[in-house]
PDB file of C-alpha atoms in Angstrom:
ATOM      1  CA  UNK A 435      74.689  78.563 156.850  1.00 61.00           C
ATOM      2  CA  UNK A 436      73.321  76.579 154.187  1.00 79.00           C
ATOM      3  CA  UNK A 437      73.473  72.885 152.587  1.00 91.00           C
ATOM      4  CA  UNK A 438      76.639  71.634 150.950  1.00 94.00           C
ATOM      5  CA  UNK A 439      76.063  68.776 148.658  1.00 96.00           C
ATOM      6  CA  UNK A 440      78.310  66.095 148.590  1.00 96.00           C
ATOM      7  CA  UNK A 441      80.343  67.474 145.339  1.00 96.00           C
ATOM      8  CA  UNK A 442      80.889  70.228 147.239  1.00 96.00           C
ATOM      9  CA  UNK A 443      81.775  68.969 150.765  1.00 97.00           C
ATOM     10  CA  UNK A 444      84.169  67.185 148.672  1.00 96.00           C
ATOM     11  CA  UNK A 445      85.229  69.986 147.488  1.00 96.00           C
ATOM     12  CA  UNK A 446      85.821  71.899 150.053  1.00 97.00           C
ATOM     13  CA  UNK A 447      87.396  68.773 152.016  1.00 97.00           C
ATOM     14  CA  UNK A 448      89.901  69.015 149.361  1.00 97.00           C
ATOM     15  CA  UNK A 449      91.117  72.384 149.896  1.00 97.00           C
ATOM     16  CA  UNK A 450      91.153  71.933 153.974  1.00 98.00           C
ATOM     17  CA  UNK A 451      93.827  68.785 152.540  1.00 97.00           C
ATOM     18  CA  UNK A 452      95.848  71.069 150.971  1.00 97.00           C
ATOM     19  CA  UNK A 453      95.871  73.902 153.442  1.00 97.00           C
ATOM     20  CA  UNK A 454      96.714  71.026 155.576  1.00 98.00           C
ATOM     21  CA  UNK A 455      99.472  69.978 153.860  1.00 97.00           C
ATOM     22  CA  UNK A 456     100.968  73.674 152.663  1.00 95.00           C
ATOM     23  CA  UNK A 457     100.873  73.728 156.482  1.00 96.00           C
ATOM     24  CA  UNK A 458     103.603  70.559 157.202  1.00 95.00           C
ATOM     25  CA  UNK A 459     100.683  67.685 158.091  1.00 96.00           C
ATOM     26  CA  UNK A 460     101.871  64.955 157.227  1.00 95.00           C
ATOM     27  CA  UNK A 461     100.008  61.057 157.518  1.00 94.00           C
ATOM     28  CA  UNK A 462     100.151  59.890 160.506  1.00 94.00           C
ATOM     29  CA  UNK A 463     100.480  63.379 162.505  1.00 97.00           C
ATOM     30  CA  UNK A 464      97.559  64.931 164.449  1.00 98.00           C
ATOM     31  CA  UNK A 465      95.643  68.322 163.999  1.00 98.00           C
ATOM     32  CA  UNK A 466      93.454  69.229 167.558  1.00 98.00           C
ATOM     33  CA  UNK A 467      90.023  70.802 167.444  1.00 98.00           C
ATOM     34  CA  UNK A 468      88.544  72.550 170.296  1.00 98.00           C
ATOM     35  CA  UNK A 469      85.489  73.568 169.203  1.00 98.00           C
ATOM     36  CA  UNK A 470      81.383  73.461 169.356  1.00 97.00           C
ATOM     37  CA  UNK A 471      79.639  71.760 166.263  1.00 97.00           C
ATOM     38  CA  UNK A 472      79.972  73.427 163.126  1.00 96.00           C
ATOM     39  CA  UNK A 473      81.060  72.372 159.928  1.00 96.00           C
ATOM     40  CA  UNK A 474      84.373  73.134 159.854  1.00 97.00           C
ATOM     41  CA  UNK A 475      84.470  70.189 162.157  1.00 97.00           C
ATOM     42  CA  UNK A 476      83.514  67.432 159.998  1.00 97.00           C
ATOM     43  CA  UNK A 477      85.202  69.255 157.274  1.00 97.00           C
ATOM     44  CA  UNK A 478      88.923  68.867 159.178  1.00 98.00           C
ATOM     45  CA  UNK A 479      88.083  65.232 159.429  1.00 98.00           C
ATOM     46  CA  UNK A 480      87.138  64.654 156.160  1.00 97.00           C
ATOM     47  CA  UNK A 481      90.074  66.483 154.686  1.00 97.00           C
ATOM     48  CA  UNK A 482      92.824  64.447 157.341  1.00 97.00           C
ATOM     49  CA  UNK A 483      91.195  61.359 155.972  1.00 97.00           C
ATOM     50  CA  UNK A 484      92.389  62.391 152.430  1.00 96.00           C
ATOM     51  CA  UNK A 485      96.135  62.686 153.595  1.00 96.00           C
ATOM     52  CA  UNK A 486      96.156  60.241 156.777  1.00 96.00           C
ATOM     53  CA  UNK A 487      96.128  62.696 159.394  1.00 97.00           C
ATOM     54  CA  UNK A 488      94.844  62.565 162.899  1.00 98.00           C
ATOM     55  CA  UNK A 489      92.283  64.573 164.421  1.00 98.00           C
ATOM     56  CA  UNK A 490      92.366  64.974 167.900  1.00 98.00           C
ATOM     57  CA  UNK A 491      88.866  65.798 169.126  1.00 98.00           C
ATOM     58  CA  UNK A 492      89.535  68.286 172.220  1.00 97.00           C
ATOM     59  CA  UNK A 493      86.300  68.036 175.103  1.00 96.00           C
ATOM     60  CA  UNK A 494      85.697  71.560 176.639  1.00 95.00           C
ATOM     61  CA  UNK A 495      84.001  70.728 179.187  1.00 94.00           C
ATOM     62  CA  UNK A 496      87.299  69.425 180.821  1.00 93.00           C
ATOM     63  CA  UNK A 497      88.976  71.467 183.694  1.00 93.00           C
ATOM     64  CA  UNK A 498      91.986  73.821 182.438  1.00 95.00           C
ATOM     65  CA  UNK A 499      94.689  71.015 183.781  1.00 94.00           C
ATOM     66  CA  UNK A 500      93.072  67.773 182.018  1.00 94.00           C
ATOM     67  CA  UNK A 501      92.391  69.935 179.067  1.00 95.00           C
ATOM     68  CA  UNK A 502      96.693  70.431 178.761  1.00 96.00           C
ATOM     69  CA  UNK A 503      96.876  66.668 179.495  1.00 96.00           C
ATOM     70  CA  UNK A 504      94.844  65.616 176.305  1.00 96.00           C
ATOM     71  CA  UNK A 505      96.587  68.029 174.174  1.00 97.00           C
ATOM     72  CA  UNK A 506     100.068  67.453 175.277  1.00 96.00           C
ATOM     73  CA  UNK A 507      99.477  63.587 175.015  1.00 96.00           C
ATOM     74  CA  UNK A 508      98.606  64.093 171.057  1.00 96.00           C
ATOM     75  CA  UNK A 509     101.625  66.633 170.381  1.00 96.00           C
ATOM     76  CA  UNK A 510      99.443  68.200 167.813  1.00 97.00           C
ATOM     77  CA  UNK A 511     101.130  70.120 164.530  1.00 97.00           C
ATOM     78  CA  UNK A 512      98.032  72.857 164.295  1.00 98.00           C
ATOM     79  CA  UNK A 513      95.181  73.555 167.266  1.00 98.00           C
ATOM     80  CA  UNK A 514      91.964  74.494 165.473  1.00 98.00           C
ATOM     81  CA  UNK A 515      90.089  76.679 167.811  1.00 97.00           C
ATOM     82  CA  UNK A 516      86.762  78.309 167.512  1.00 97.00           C
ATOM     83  CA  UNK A 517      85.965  81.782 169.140  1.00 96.00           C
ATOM     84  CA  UNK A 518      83.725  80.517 171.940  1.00 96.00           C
ATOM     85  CA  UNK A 519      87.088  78.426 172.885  1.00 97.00           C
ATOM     86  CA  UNK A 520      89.942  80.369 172.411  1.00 94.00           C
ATOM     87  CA  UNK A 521      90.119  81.125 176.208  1.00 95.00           C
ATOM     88  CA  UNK A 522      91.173  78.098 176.553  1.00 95.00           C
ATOM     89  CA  UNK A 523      94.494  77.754 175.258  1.00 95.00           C
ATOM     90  CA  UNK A 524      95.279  80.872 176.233  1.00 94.00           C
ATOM     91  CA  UNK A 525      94.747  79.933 180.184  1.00 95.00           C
ATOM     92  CA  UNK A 526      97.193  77.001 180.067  1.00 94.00           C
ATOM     93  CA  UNK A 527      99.394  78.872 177.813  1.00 94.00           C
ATOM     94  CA  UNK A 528      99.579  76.692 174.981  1.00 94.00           C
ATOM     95  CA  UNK A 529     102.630  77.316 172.685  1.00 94.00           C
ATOM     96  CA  UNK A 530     103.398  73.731 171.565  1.00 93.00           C
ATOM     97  CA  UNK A 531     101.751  74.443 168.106  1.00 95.00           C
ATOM     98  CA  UNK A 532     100.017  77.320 166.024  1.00 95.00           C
ATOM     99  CA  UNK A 533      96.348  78.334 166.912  1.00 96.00           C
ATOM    100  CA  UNK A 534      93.551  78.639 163.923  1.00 97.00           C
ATOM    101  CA  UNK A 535      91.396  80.769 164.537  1.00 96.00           C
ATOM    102  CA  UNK A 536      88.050  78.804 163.349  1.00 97.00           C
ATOM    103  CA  UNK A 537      85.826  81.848 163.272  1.00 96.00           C
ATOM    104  CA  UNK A 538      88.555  84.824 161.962  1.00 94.00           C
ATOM    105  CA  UNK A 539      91.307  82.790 160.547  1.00 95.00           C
ATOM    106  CA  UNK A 540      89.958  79.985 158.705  1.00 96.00           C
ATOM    107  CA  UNK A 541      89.775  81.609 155.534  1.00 95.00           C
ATOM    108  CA  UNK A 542      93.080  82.486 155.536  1.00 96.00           C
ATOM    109  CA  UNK A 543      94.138  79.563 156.452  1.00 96.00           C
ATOM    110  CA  UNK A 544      92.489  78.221 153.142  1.00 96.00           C
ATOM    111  CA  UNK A 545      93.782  81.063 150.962  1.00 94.00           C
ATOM    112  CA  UNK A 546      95.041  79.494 147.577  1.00 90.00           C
ATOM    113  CA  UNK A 547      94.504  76.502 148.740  1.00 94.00           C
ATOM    114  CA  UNK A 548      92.778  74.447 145.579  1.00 93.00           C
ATOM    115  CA  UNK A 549      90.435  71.806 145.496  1.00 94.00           C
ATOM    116  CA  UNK A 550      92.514  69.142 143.902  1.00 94.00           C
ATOM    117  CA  UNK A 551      92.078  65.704 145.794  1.00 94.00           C
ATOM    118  CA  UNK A 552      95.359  65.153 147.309  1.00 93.00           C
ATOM    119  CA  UNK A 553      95.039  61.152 146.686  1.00 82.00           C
ATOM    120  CA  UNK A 554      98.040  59.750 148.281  1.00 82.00           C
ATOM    121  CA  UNK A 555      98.158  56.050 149.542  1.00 87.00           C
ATOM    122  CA  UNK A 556      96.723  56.206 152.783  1.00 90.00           C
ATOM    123  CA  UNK A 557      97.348  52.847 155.397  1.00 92.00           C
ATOM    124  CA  UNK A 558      93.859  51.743 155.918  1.00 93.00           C
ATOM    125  CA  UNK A 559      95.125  51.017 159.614  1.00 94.00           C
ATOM    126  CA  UNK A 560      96.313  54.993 159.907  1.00 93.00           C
ATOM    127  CA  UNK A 561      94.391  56.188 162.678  1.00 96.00           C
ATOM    128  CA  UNK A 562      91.595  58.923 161.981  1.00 97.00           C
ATOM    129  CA  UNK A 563      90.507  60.323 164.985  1.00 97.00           C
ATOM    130  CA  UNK A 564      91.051  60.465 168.707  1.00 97.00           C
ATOM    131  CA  UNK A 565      88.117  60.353 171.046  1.00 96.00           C
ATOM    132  CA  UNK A 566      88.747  60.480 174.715  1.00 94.00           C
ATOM    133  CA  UNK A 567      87.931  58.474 177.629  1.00 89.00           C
ATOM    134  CA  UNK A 568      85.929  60.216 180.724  1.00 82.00           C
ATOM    135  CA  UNK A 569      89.199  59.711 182.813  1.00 73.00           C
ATOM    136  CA  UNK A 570      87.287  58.132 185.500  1.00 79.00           C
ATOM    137  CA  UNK A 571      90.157  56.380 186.874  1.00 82.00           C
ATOM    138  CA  UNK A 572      92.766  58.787 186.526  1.00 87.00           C
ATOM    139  CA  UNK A 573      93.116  61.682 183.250  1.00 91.00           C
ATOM    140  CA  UNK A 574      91.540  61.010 179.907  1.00 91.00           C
ATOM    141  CA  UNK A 575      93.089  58.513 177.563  1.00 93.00           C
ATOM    142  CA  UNK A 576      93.056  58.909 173.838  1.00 94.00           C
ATOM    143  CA  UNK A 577      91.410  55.987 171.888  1.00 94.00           C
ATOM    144  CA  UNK A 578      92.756  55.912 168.006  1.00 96.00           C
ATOM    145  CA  UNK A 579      90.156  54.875 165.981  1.00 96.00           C
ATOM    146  CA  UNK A 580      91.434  53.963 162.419  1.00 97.00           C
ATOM    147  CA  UNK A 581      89.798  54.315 158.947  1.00 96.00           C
ATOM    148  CA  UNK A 582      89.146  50.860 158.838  1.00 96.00           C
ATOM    149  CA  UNK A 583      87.425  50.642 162.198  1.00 96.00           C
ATOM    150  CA  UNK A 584      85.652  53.878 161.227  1.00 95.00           C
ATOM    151  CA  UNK A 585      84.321  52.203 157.866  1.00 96.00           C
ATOM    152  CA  UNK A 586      83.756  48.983 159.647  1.00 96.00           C
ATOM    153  CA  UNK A 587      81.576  50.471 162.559  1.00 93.00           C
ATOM    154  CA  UNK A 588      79.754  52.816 159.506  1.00 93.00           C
ATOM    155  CA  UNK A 589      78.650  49.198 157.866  1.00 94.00           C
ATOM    156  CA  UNK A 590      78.012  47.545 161.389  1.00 93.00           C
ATOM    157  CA  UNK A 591      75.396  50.865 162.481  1.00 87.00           C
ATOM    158  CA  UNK A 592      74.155  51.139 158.477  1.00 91.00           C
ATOM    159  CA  UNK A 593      73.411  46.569 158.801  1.00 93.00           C
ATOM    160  CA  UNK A 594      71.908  46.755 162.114  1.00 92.00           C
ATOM    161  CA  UNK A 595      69.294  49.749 162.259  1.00 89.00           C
ATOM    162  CA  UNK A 596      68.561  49.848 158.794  1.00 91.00           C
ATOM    163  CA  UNK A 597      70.055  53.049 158.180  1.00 90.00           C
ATOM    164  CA  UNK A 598      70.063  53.937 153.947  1.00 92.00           C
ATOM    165  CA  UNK A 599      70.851  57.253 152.365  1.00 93.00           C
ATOM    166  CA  UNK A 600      67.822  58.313 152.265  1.00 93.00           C
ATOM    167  CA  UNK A 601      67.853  58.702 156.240  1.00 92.00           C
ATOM    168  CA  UNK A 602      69.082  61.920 158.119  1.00 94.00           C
ATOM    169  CA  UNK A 603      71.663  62.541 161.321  1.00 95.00           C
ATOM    170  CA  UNK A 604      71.064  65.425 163.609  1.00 96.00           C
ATOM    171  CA  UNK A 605      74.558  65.665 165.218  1.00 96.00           C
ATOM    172  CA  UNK A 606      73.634  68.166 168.542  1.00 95.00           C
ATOM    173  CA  UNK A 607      75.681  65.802 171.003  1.00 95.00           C
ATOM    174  CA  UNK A 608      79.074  66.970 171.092  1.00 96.00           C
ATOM    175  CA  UNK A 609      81.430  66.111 167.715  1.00 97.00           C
ATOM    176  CA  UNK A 610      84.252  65.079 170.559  1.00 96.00           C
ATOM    177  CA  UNK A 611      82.067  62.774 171.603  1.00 92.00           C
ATOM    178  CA  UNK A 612      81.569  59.349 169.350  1.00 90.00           C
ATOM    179  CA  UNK A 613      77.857  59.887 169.530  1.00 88.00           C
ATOM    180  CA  UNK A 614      78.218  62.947 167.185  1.00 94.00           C
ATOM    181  CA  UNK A 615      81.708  61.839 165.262  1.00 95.00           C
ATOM    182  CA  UNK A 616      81.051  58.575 164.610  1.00 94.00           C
ATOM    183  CA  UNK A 617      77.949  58.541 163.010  1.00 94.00           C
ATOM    184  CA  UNK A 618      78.338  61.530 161.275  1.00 95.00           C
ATOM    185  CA  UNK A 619      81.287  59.931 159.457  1.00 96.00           C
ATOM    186  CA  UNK A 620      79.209  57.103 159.110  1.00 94.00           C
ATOM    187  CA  UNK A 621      75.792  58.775 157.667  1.00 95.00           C
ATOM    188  CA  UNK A 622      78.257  60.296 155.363  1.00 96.00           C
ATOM    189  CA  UNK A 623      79.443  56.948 154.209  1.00 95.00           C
ATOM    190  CA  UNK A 624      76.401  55.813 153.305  1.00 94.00           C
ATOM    191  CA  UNK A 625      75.325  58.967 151.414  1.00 95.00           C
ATOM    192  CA  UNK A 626      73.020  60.172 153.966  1.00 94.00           C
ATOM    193  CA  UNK A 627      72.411  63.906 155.142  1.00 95.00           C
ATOM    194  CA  UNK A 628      73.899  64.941 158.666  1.00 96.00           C
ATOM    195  CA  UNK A 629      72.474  68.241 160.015  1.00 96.00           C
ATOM    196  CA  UNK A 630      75.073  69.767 162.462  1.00 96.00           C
ATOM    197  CA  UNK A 631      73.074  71.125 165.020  1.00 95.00           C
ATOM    198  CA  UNK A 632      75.304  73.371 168.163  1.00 95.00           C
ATOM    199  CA  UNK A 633      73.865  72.026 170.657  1.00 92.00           C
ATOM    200  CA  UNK A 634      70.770  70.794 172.286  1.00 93.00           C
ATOM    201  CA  UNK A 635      67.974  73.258 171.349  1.00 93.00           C
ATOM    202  CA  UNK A 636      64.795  71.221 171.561  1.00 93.00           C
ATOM    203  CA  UNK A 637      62.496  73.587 169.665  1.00 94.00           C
ATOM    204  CA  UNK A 638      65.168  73.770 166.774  1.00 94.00           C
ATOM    205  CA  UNK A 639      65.382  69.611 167.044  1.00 94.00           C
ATOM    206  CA  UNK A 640      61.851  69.352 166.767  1.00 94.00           C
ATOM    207  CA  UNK A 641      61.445  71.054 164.389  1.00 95.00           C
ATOM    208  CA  UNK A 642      64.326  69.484 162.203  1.00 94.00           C
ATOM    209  CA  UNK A 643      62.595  66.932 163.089  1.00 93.00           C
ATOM    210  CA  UNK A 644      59.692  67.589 161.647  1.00 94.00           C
ATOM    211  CA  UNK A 645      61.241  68.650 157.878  1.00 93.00           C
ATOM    212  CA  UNK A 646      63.390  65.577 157.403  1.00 91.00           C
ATOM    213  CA  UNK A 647      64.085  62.177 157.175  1.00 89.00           C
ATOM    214  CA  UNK A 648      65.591  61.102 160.385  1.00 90.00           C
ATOM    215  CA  UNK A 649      66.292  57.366 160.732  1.00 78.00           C
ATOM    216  CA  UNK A 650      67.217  57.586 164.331  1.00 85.00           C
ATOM    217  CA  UNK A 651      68.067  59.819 166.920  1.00 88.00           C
ATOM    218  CA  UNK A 652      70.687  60.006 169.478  1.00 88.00           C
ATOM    219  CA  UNK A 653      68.531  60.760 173.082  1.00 88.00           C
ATOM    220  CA  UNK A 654      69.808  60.459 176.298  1.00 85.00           C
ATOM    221  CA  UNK A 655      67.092  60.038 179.305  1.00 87.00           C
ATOM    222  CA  UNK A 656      67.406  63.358 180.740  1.00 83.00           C
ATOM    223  CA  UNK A 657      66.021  64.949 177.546  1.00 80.00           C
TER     224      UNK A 657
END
């Protein structure tokens, strides 16, 4: 679907702000997304950031009945859902909040929406996303992780592995999952490129990996 620079990521982030806002987020209230990777992903994140929202990242590989835990425990104000997903919501007949369509709706949802940087005076300790736990002891738990921690553990990963703009981030592990969020956010910070990948697909990793810059790469043993 093409590259975005960062100009116009920024861009773009700005607008998702505003639609955000036209739409009654306010700081310290959380959006959900239930969704594969795509860019519309980091994009909501980026733009709830700008106004000190909360994004609630949804895991879909959860069973119908932990899946209405996690969102009832956030209380979102808008579910962002993507096609592949939608099922979802519908099975455990989610009306708590309005559904966005990802694939279909999310233009809309943008229309005259501009790109003005909404700037307010965010708390650096207002949370930015929520990752959950495996629920291994009981249901998932929701861990807020703030802007601060997020820029903090950006610096920490950049310090430690050496990792400089000029170094790329092939998110294919899921964005719900901190392997994919975190250092996405974090390869942002530091003006790097992150390549949103759906999935693993080992030829298409390859051969990413062959055509840029990686620094480092997120393998677990069974690959």
């Amino acid at each position: 679907r093409g590259v975005l620079r960062f100009a116009e990521l920024d861009g773009w982030a700005c607008r998702i702000a505003q639609a955000l806002l036209r739409h009654g987020v306010r700081a310290g209230e959380r959006i959900a997304v239930l969704a594969e990777n795509r860019r519309e992903y980091l994009g909501l994140q980026l733009a709830a950031a700008k106004i000190g929202a909360i994004v609630a990242c949804q895991n879909w590989r959860l069973a119908d009945a932990e899946a209405a835990h996690c969102l009832h425990l956030v209380s979102p104000r808008l579910l962002f859902a993507s096609r592949r997903h939608a099922q979802l919501p519908r099975r455990i007949g989610w009306s708590e909040c309005p559904v966005v369509d990802l694939d279909d709706g999310f233009d809309a949802f943008l229309a005259d929406a501009d790109d003005a940087d909404p700037a307010p005076e965010v708390d650096a300790e207002q949370g930015l996303v929520i990752l959950y736990t495996s629920g291994t002891t009981g249901l998932p738990k929701g861990a807020v992780i703030s802007q601060r921690a997020m820029v903090a553990r950006a610096m920490c990963f950049a310090a430690e592995y050496g990792i400089g703009a000029e170094h790329a981030y092939i998110a294919w592990s899921p964005l719900f999952h901190m392997a994919a969020t975190d250092f996405s956010l974090a390869t942002l910070m530091i003006g790097g490129k992150v390549i949103v990948q759906d999935g693993l697909e080992v030829d298409r990793l390859c051969a990413t990996l062959e055509q840029e810059t990686v620094g480092w790469l997120v393998a677990m043993p069974g690959m």
